[in-house]
Every structure is written in C-alpha cells, then in structure tokens.
Amino acid sequence: MPRPIRAVVDPAAISANIIKIKQLLKGVAVMPVVKANAYGHGLGRVFPGFQNADALAILEIEGAAMLRASGWTKPIVLLEGCFDDADLNRAIELQCDWVVHNIDQLHDLEKLASKPLGYKPRIYLKLNTGMNRLGFQPTDGAAAIAWLDQFATRNAWSSPVLMTHFANADEAEPRDRRPLAEAQHQQLTQLKPAHWQSSLANSAGILNFPELAGDIVRPGIAIYGASPGPHTAASYGLKPAMTLSSEIIAIQSVKKGERVGYGSRWQATEDGRIGVVACGYADGYPRHAPDGTPVWIEGRIASVAGRVSMDMMTIDLSNIPEAKVGSTVELWGDNVPVDLVADHCGTIGYELLCAIAPRVPFHTVVQP
Ligand SMILES: *Cc1c(COP(=O)(O)O)cnc(C)c1O
C-alpha cells in the first residue's frame, strides 16, 4: 500500500456551491475564479463542476488554453489582463475576455483596432476604488471609460464591464466593512455608463453584501466550499470540495510529563496515547500548526500535539480509545473545515488549499 495521505476533490460540491450562489443572487451572472489551478484543487479535475457557471475567470493563460481544450465555450476572463504582445495574441487565439487595469494595457488595444478577431472581446475595465492594488484611479476613470466605450463601439466589440474589487468585505465587524464597500460601490456606479455591466464582488462581497454585488460576480473561495469570513462556510450553505486525509501509522504510549516531537513542544499532562499521522509540512500541512489544531478521527475531534514535522504529525489520542493504526484522520474536509485549521495557524483557508504539495495523490469523486 502506498503512503496513505490523499486529497479527494468533489466536482459535485463545486456545482452545488455555484447553484447556492445563483439562488442567493437571482439574475446575476456567476463567474467562478479558477486561478491557481482552481485554488489547488486541480483545474482539470474539478472542471466538470463548473458546467452551470456563466463564465470563468483565471490569470494563467495556460489554464485558459486547458479550459478551451476541455470544451469550455462560454467566456473566459483574464483577471490581470495581458502581460505582453505574445500574451495578448494568445488571449485572442483562445477567444478570451480580459481586464484592463492601466493606461498601457488600454492603449495596447489600439493594436487590435479593425482587425478581424473572429469574436467580440469584452474588456473589464478595472477601477481602483480604495484597494490600491490594480486599477484606474476614479479621477482618471471617466477618461478611460470614454476612450474604451468609443473603441468598443467603433470595432464592434462587446459592451465593456466596469469592475472593482472590495478591500474589506471579509472583515468580522460589519461596522468596519459596510461603509467602505458602499463607498466603493458608489464610486463605480457614478462612473458606469448605463449600457455597461458592473462586476464588484468576490466571495466575501457576494455573501456579505449581495445587494452591492453588481451584474457579474467573481466567487473564488466560496465555490470551493470554504469561507471568506467572517462566518463559517456551513452557515453560508457551502460544501467543501476538498478533503485532505491520511491514516495513523503508529501509536505511542506516553507517561505524564513526557514530551513529543521536535523541540519537545507538547508535554503529556496525563498518561495517554499519541497517534502518528502520515502527513507533514512537505505535504502542505502548515508547520506552524499549534497544539490544539483540530483533526477528525473515529467520529471525533482530536488535537495536534507537538510540532508538525516534514512527513509526520502527532495527535493526542487520549480521549479516543477506538483510534488504532490504520484509522483514517481527516486533516480538513466535511468534519474539520479548512477555515478552522487556518484560524488555528494564523492564516486563511485559501493558503492551505493552494499549498497542497505535489507528492500528495489526488482523487476525484466520480458521479454515479
Ligand atoms: C481571486 C479573485 C477573486 C476571488 O476572490 P475570493 O475571495 O476567492 O472569492 C475575485 N476577483 C478577483 C479580481 C480576484 O483576483
């Protein structure tokens, strides 16, 4: 038997999460974000889960090529735009739409004027409404919008989309997040020509301010069944698309006062049992997981006990007498939300999902 660690991904969970978002925001186009190899799930693996989406958003041109090769005929939007001429040509070959977030990218469009492209590209013009990452300042927005509107009309391209990104939609305290999101929404609405569509919301925007989401939404993490915060994914009705699990490969009896693992970080307060799990930081499990980080075994929560090492981690089995060598240990999934593990580790579920190491075998749940 190979080493027992595995990541199992379920395209049906993705499909259900898309339907959930469609129910929440009736009449809005849902454009899941599949960058970073579908948030670490494997784009090819989970692709069948995206059939109900209206468009897909990605950064990596190779991913766009893979989507087209898999038969995706609906729009693909490149979220950071095109990086150079070769990239632009490839985007057109693949019939992509793309974001324009600065003046150089805008003027690059001129190279395509009156060329026969075989389709009508839709440009997503990005406004910087306070995130201060990508986009036109609102003060420069009106001129860019006017230029693009004329360009699109003159070349018979699709009507553009005015886009921005919420900075604080995931903050725990509604008092802090709502005014900024409303201000961002208002800046966009003031500039948007009536015949353009709008796109504002990532997962946090969708779940926390559905009324400010605009015409096309860009859910990433929610589609994979994790939460952007502040509430749990389950409370939003989302189902995890990935389960990371392994097995107990050894059990040690420890006496009160004995210590476990590198640096002897964990110390037994009673006589008890330690389970050794075949999963370590070289599999993508965070090394900085503190004692108390939850795992699921034999229908119950157990806790990390001692420092995570490269290939193994140790858990406290003192209250789980049924646990034995070969017991399955869920590191995250349906029973232990990845967000909860991330909370313990001072990060977010996104980072954990994206960081599964190449040596972990993936399996896909096949639909009956
Ligand atoms: C990654 C990304 C998203 C998705 O964000 P989530 O928080 O995962 O929903 C949306 N919009 C843009 C521009 C992105 O880069």
Coordinates of N, CA, C and O in Angstrom, one line a residue, residues 250-254 272-276:
A250 N 1.4 4.9 13.4 CA 2.0 4.4 14.7 C 1.3 5.0 15.9 O 0.7 6.1 15.7
I251 N 1.4 4.3 17.0 CA 0.8 4.9 18.2 C 1.9 4.7 19.3 O 2.5 3.7 19.4
Q252 N 2.1 5.8 20.1 CA 3.0 5.7 21.2 C 2.2 5.9 22.5 O 1.3 6.8 22.5
S253 N 2.6 5.1 23.5 CA 2.0 5.4 24.8 C 3.0 6.4 25.5 O 4.2 6.2 25.5
V254 N 2.4 7.4 26.1 CA 3.3 8.4 26.8 C 2.8 8.5 28.3 O 1.6 8.4 28.6
G272 N -1.1 8.8 28.5 CA -2.0 8.8 27.4 C -1.4 8.1 26.1 O -0.4 7.4 26.2
R273 N -2.1 8.4 25.0 CA -1.6 7.9 23.7 C -1.4 9.0 22.7 O -2.2 9.9 22.6
I274 N -0.4 8.8 21.9 CA -0.1 9.8 20.8 C -0.2 9.0 19.5 O 0.3 7.9 19.3
G275 N -1.0 9.5 18.5 CA -1.1 8.9 17.2 C -0.2 9.7 16.2 O -0.1 10.9 16.2
V276 N 0.5 8.9 15.4 CA 1.4 9.5 14.4 C 0.7 9.4 13.1 O 0.3 8.3 12.6

